[in-house]
Every structure is written in C-alpha cells, then in structure tokens.
Short mmCIF file of C-alpha atoms in Angstrom, two decimals:
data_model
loop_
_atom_site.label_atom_id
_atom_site.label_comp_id
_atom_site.label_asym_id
_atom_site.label_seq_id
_atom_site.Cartn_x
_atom_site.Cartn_y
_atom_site.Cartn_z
CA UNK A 164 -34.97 34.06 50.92
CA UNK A 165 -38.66 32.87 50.31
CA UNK A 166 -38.05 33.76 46.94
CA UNK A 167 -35.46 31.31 46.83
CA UNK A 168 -37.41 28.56 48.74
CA UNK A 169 -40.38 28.24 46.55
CA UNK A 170 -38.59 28.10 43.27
CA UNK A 171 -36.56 25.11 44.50
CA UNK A 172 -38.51 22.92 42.38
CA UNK A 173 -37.50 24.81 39.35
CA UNK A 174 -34.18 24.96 40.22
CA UNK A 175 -34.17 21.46 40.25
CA UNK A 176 -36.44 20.96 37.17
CA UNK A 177 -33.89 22.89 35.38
CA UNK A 178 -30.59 20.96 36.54
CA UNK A 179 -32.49 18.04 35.76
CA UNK A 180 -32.84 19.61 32.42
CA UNK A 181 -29.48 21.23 31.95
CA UNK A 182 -27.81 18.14 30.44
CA UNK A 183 -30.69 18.38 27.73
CA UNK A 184 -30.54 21.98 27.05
CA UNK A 185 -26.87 21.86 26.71
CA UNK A 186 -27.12 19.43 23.67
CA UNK A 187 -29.94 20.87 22.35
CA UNK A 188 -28.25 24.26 22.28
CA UNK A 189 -24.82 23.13 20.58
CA UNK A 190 -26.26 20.76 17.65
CA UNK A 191 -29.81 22.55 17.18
CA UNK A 192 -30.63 26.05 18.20
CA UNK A 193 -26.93 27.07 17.34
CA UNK A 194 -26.84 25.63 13.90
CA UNK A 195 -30.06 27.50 13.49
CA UNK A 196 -28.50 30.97 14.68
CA UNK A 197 -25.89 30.23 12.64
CA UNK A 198 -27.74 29.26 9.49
CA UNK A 199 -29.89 32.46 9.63
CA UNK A 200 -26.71 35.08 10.64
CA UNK A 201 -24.96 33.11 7.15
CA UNK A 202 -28.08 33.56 4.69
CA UNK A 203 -27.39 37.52 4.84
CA UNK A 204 -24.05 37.47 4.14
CA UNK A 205 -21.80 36.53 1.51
CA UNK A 206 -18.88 34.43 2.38
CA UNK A 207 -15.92 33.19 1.54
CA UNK A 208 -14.34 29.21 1.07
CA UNK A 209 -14.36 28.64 4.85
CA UNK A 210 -17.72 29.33 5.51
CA UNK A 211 -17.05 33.06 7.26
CA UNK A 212 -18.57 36.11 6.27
CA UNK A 213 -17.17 39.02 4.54
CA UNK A 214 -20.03 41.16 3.50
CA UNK A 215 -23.68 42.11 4.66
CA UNK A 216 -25.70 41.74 1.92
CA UNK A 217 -29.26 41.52 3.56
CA UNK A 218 -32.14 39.91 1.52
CA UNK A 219 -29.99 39.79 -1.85
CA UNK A 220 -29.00 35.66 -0.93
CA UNK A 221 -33.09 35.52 -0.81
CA UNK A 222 -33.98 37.10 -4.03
CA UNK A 223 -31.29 35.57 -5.66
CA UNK A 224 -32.14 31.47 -4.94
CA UNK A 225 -36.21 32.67 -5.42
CA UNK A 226 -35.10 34.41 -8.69
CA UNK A 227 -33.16 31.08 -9.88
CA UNK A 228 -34.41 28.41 -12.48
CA UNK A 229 -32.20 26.00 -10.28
CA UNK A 230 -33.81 26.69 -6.92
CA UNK A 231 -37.10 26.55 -8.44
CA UNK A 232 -36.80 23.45 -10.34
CA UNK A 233 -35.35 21.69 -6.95
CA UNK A 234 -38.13 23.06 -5.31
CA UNK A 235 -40.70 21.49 -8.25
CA UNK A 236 -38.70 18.16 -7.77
CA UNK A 237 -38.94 18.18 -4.07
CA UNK A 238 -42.84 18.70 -3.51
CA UNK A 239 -43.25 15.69 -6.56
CA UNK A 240 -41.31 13.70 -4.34
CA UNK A 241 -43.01 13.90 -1.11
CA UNK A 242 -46.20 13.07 -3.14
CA UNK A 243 -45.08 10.47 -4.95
CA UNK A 244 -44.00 8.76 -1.57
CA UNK A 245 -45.48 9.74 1.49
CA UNK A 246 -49.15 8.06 0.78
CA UNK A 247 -48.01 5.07 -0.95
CA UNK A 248 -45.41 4.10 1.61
CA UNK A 249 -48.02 5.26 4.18
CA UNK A 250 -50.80 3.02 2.38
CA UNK A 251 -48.51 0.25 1.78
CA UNK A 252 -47.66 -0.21 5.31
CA UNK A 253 -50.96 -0.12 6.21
CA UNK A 254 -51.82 -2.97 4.28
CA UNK A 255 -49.00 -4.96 5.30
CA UNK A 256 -49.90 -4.11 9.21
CA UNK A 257 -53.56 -5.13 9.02
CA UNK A 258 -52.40 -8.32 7.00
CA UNK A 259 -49.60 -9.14 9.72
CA UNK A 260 -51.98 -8.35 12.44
CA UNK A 261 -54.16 -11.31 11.59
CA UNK A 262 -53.99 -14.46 13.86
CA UNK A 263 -52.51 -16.25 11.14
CA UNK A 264 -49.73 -19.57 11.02
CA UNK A 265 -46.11 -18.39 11.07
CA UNK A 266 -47.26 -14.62 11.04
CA UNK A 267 -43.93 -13.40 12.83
CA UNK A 268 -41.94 -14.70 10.00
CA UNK A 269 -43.99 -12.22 7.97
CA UNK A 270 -43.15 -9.49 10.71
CA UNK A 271 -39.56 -10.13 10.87
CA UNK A 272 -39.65 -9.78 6.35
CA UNK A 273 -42.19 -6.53 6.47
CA UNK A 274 -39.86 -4.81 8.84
CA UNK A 275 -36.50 -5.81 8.36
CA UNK A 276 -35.94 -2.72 6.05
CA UNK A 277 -35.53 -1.00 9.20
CA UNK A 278 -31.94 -2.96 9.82
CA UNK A 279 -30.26 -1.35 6.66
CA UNK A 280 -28.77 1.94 5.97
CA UNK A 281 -29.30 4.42 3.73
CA UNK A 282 -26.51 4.16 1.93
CA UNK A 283 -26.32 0.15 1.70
CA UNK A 284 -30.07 0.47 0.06
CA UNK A 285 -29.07 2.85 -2.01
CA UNK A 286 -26.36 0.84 -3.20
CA UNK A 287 -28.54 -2.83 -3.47
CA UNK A 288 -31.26 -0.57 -5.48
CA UNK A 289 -28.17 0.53 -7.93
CA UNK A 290 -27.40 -2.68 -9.20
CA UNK A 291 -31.68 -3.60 -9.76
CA UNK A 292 -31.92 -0.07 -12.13
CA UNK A 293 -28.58 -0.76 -13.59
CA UNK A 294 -29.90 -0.58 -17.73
CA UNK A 295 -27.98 -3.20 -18.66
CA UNK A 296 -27.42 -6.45 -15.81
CA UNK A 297 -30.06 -4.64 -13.19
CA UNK A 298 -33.25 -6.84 -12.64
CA UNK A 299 -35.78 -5.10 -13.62
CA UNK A 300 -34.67 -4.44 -17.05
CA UNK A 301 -34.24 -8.50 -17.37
CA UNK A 302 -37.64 -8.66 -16.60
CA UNK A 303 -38.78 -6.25 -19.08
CA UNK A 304 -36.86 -8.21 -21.86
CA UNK A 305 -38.46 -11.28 -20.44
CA UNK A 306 -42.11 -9.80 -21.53
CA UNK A 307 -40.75 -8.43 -24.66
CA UNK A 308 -40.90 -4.88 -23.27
CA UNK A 309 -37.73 -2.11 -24.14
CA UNK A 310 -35.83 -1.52 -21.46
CA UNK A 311 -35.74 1.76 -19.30
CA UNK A 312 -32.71 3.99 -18.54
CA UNK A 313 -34.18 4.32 -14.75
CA UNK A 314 -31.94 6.57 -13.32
CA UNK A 315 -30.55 8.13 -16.97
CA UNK A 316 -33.69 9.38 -18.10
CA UNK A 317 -35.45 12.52 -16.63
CA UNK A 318 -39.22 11.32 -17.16
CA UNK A 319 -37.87 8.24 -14.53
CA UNK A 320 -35.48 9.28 -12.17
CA UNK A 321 -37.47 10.81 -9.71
CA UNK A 322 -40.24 7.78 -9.96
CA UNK A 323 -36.77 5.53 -9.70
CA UNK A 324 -35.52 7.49 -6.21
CA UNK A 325 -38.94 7.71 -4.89
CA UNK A 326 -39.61 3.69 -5.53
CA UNK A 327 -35.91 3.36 -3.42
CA UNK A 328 -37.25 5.56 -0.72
CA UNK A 329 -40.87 3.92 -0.84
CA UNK A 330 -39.23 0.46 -0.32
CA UNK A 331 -36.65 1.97 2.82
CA UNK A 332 -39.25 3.42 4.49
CA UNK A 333 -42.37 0.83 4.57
CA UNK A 334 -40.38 -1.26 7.81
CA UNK A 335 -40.59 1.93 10.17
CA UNK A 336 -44.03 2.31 9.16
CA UNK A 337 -45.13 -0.83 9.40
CA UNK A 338 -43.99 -1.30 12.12
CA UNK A 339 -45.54 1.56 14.03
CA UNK A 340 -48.68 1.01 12.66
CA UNK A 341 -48.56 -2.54 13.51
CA UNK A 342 -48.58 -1.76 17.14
CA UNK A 343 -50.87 0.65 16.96
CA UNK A 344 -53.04 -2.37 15.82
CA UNK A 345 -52.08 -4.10 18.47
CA UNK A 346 -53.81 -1.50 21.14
CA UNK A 347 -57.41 -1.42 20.11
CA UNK A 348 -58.72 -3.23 22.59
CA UNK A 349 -60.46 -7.10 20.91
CA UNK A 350 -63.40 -6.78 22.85
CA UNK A 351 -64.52 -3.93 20.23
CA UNK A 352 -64.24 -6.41 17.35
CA UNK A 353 -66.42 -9.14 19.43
CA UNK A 354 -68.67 -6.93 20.02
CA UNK A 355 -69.61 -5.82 16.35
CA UNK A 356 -68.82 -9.44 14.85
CA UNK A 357 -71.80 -10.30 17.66
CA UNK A 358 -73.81 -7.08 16.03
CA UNK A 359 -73.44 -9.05 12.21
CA UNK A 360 -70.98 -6.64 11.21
CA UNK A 361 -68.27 -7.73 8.15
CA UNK A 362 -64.50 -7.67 8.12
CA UNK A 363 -64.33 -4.14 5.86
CA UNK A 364 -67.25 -2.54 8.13
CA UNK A 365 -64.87 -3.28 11.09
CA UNK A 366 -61.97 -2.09 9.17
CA UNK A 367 -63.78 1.01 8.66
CA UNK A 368 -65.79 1.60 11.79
CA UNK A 369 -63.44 0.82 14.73
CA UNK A 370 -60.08 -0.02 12.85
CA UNK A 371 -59.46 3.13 11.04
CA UNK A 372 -60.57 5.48 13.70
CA UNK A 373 -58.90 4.07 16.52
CA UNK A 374 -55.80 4.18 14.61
CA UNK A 375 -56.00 7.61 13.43
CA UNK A 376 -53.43 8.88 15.65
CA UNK A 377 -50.72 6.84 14.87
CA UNK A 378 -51.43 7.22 10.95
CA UNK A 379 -51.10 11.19 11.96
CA UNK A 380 -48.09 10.23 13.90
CA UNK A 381 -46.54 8.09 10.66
CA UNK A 382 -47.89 10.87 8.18
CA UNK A 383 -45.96 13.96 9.85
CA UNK A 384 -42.93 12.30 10.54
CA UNK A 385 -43.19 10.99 6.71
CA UNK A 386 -43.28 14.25 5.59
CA UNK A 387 -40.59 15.78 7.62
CA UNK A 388 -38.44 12.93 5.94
CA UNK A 389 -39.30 13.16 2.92
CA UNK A 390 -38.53 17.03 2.77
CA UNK A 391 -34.80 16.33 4.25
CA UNK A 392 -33.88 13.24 1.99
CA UNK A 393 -30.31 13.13 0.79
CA UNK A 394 -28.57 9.76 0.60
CA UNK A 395 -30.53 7.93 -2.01
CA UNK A 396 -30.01 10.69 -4.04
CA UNK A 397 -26.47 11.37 -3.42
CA UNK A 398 -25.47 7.31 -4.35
CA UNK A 399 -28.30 7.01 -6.86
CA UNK A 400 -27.89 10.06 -9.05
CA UNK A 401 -26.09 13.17 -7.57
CA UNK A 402 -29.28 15.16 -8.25
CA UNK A 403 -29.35 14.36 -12.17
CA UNK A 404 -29.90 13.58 -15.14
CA UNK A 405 -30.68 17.05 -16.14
CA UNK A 406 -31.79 18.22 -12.25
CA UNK A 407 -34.45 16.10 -12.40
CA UNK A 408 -33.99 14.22 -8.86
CA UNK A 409 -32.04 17.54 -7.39
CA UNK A 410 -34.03 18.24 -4.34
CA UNK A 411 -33.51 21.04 -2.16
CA UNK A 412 -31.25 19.31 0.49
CA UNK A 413 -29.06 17.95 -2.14
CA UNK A 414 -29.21 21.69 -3.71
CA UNK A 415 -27.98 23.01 -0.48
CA UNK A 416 -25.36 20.41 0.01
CA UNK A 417 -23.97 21.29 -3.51
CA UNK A 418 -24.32 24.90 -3.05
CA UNK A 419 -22.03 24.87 0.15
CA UNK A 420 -19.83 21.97 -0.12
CA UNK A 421 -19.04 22.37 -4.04
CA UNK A 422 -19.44 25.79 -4.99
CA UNK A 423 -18.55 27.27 -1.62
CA UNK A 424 -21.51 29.65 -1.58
CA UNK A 425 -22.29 29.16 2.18
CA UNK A 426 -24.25 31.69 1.78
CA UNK A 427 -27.02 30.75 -0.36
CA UNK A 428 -27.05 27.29 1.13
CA UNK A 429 -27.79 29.20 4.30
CA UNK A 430 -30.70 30.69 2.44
CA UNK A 431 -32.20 28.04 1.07
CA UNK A 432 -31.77 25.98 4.21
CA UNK A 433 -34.33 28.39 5.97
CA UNK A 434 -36.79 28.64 3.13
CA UNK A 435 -36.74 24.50 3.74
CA UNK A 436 -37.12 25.10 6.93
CA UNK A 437 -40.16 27.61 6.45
CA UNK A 438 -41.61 25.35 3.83
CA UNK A 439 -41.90 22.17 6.36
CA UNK A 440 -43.04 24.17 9.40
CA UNK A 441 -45.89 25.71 7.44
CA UNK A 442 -46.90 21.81 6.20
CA UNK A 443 -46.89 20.77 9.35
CA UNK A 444 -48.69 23.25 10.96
CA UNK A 445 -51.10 22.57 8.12
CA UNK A 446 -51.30 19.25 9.14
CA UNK A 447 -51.69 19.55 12.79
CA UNK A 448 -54.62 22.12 11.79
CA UNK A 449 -56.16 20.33 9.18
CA UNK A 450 -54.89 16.52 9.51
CA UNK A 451 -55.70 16.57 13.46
CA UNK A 452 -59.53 16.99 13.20
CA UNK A 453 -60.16 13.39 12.07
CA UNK A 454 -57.72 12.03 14.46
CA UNK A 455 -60.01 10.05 17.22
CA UNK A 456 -58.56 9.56 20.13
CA UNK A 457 -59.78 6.79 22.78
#
C-alpha cells in the first residue's frame, strides 16, 4: 500500500504518456522489430518469411556492386548538399535579418520553398532540366554553350538531384536560422559597434557563436534528410541513368516493392540505419564542442 502511494506520480506520468507510447510503438519501434526479424530471413511476394537464413541477406547486399555503388552515390549526395544548402541559408538569414526597406517581402520569397511538396518540386525542376524546352539549356544556347543532358548523363545526375534538393531545402533552413538571429540579444552588437568593431568582426565574434546551436540543430537534421531522400529521385530519375542517382532508400524501395526481396530491403534498411546513427553520434561528439551556448 505505500508502495502504491509513492509511485502515484509515475502512474500518472505514464497515463499521461500512454497515448504517446502507443503511437510510438505501432509506427516506430514495431517497424523496427519488424525490419530486423525480416533482414534474416528470406521471404516470399507478401512480405512473410519462409526461411532463416541468418547473416546471408548481410553478406549478400555488402558483397553487391549495386549496394555499394548506392552506397558511393548516397555519401556524394549528402556532401554535395548538406553545407551548401546549410551555407546558403545562412547567407540569406543574415541578409534578411538586416533592418532593411520591405525586408519581409524578402522573408516571405527565401522561405516560401517550405509551402511546396516534394513531389510538386520535383515536378517544376523536371521541366527546367528538360534537354530540349527546359531553361537552363536555353540559357546555355543563349551564351553559345552545348547543352547538357542533366538528368541523362551520369557525370550530372546526381549534381542535377542534389541542385533540386539544395533549392527544397534552403526555406526550412532559413528559416530556422533566421530566428535564431533573431535571439541574440542587440545590446551585444551596441556594445562592440561602441568598442570600433566592423560588421565581419561582429559576424564572427558574437554572430557565429551565439548561433552555433541552431547551425548544429540545422546540420543534424540536414543530414538525417539527406540520408532518407526519396521523392526527387523517384520523379526525377528512378535512380538512373546507369545507377548513378540510386541511393540507398530508393535501393531499398526497389528491392522490396519491385523485386519482392523483402528481405534484403530489410537488410539494407538497418545498415542505413547503422550508417546515420554512427554520423550522428559523430556529430554530437565532434560537432557539439564548438557549439556555445548562452
């Protein structure tokens, strides 16, 4: 009975919680179970298994050119986007941030990439690479220069999706980081304009620091997107030409909802899995240490 008295705060804690957990359990952990239990069997068309095969999914997808290659195409993709998205939106914050005429108009444009889908971007983005009426071929001709098969050609494709997924991504970012600006306190920036110092040693010496944390904030959650992308590439080129834009997501998608292999896709789906937790715990361990908070 006193047992039951003092935990009657955790009792309520957890009904409070329940609703949570409930979710949480039926659309994360047990899609998790389930992912692991499938990557050591093989199964059949619906998804169920019919034979313990232990490690062999493993040393199969590790052993493939495919897997590999998606894996090559993946890691170039998270570089070729996460720090110029990152940067850009940076750039457009501390520009927006400025206590200039008709800034919010500017706010409204920087951001409004935010109010579009996935798949409408993808779509709009299409039509600019198309080689023949797309725009940026018409402006190549208009300089005299040959025009580009964008998302034909494998030495472009990637730099094509990545460009896409720069261009969707800079409104969340900017955005973020723009209020993050908007927190350091002014009276910093009086004080060192009173102290003689410029606009890029206040950039550098308060505005940079102070908004470490929310660059660490934009940079994980950058990453972790950047790993799971999937639309874009779906609409813009179903992982081709020649597997050149066939990132692991779209891998796994193909491996269980084409070739049935439920299997493998389970496999690969927890070596992504294993792949992002060790970059972000990389990042928390490394990225972290030059995060200053107020």
């Amino acid at each position: 009975m006193k047992l039951w008295k003092r935990t009657v705060n955790v009792r309520v804690g957890l009904l409070y919680l329940l609703p949570s957990i409930i979710l949480f359990g039926l659309f994360v952990f047990y899609p998790m179970a389930k992912t692991i239990y499938l990557s050591f069997f093989l199964t059949n068309q619906n998804g169920l298994p019919v034979y313990f095969n232990g490690l062999e999914n493993y040393t199969f997808i590790f052993s493939s050119d495919e897997f590999r290659n998606s894996m090559k195409a993946t890691l170039l993709f998270v570089v070729y986007t996460v720090p110029v998205s990152v940067l850009i939106a940076l750039i457009m914050a501390i520009l927006a941030n400025e206590k200039l005429k008709g800034v919010g108009f500017y706010r409204t444009i920087f951001s409004s990439t935010m109010g579009i889908s996935v798949a409408a971007s993808a779509v709009v983005w299409l039509f600019l690479f198309h080689p023949s009426v797309g725009a940026f071929n018409n402006i190549l001709k208009t300089v005299d220069l040959p025009a580009v098969q964008w998302l034909l050609d494998p030495d472009w494709a990637l730099l094509s999706v990545s460009l896409t997924t720069i261009w969707m991504n800079i409104g969340f970012n900017f955005l973020v980081i723009l209020g993050g600006l908007q927190n350091i306190d002014e009276s910093l920036y009086e004080s060192a304009t009173i102290d003689g110092a410029g606009y890029f040693t206040k950039l550098r010496r308060i505005t940079i620091p102070l908004l470490s944390p929310t660059l660490f904030f934009i940079i994980t959650i950058s990453l972790i997107n950047a790993f799971q992308s999937f639309g874009q590439i779906d609409i813009l080129t179903k992982g081709g030409p020649i597997q050149s834009t066939n990132l692991v997501v779209y891998s796994i998608y193909k491996e269980a909802f084409v070739n049935y292999q439920f299997g493998t896709a389970s496999a690969q789906a927890i070596v992504l899995f294993g792949v992002v937790l060790i970059v972000t715990i990389l990042q928390f361990k490394f990225g972290e240490r030059k995060v200053h908070y107020q």
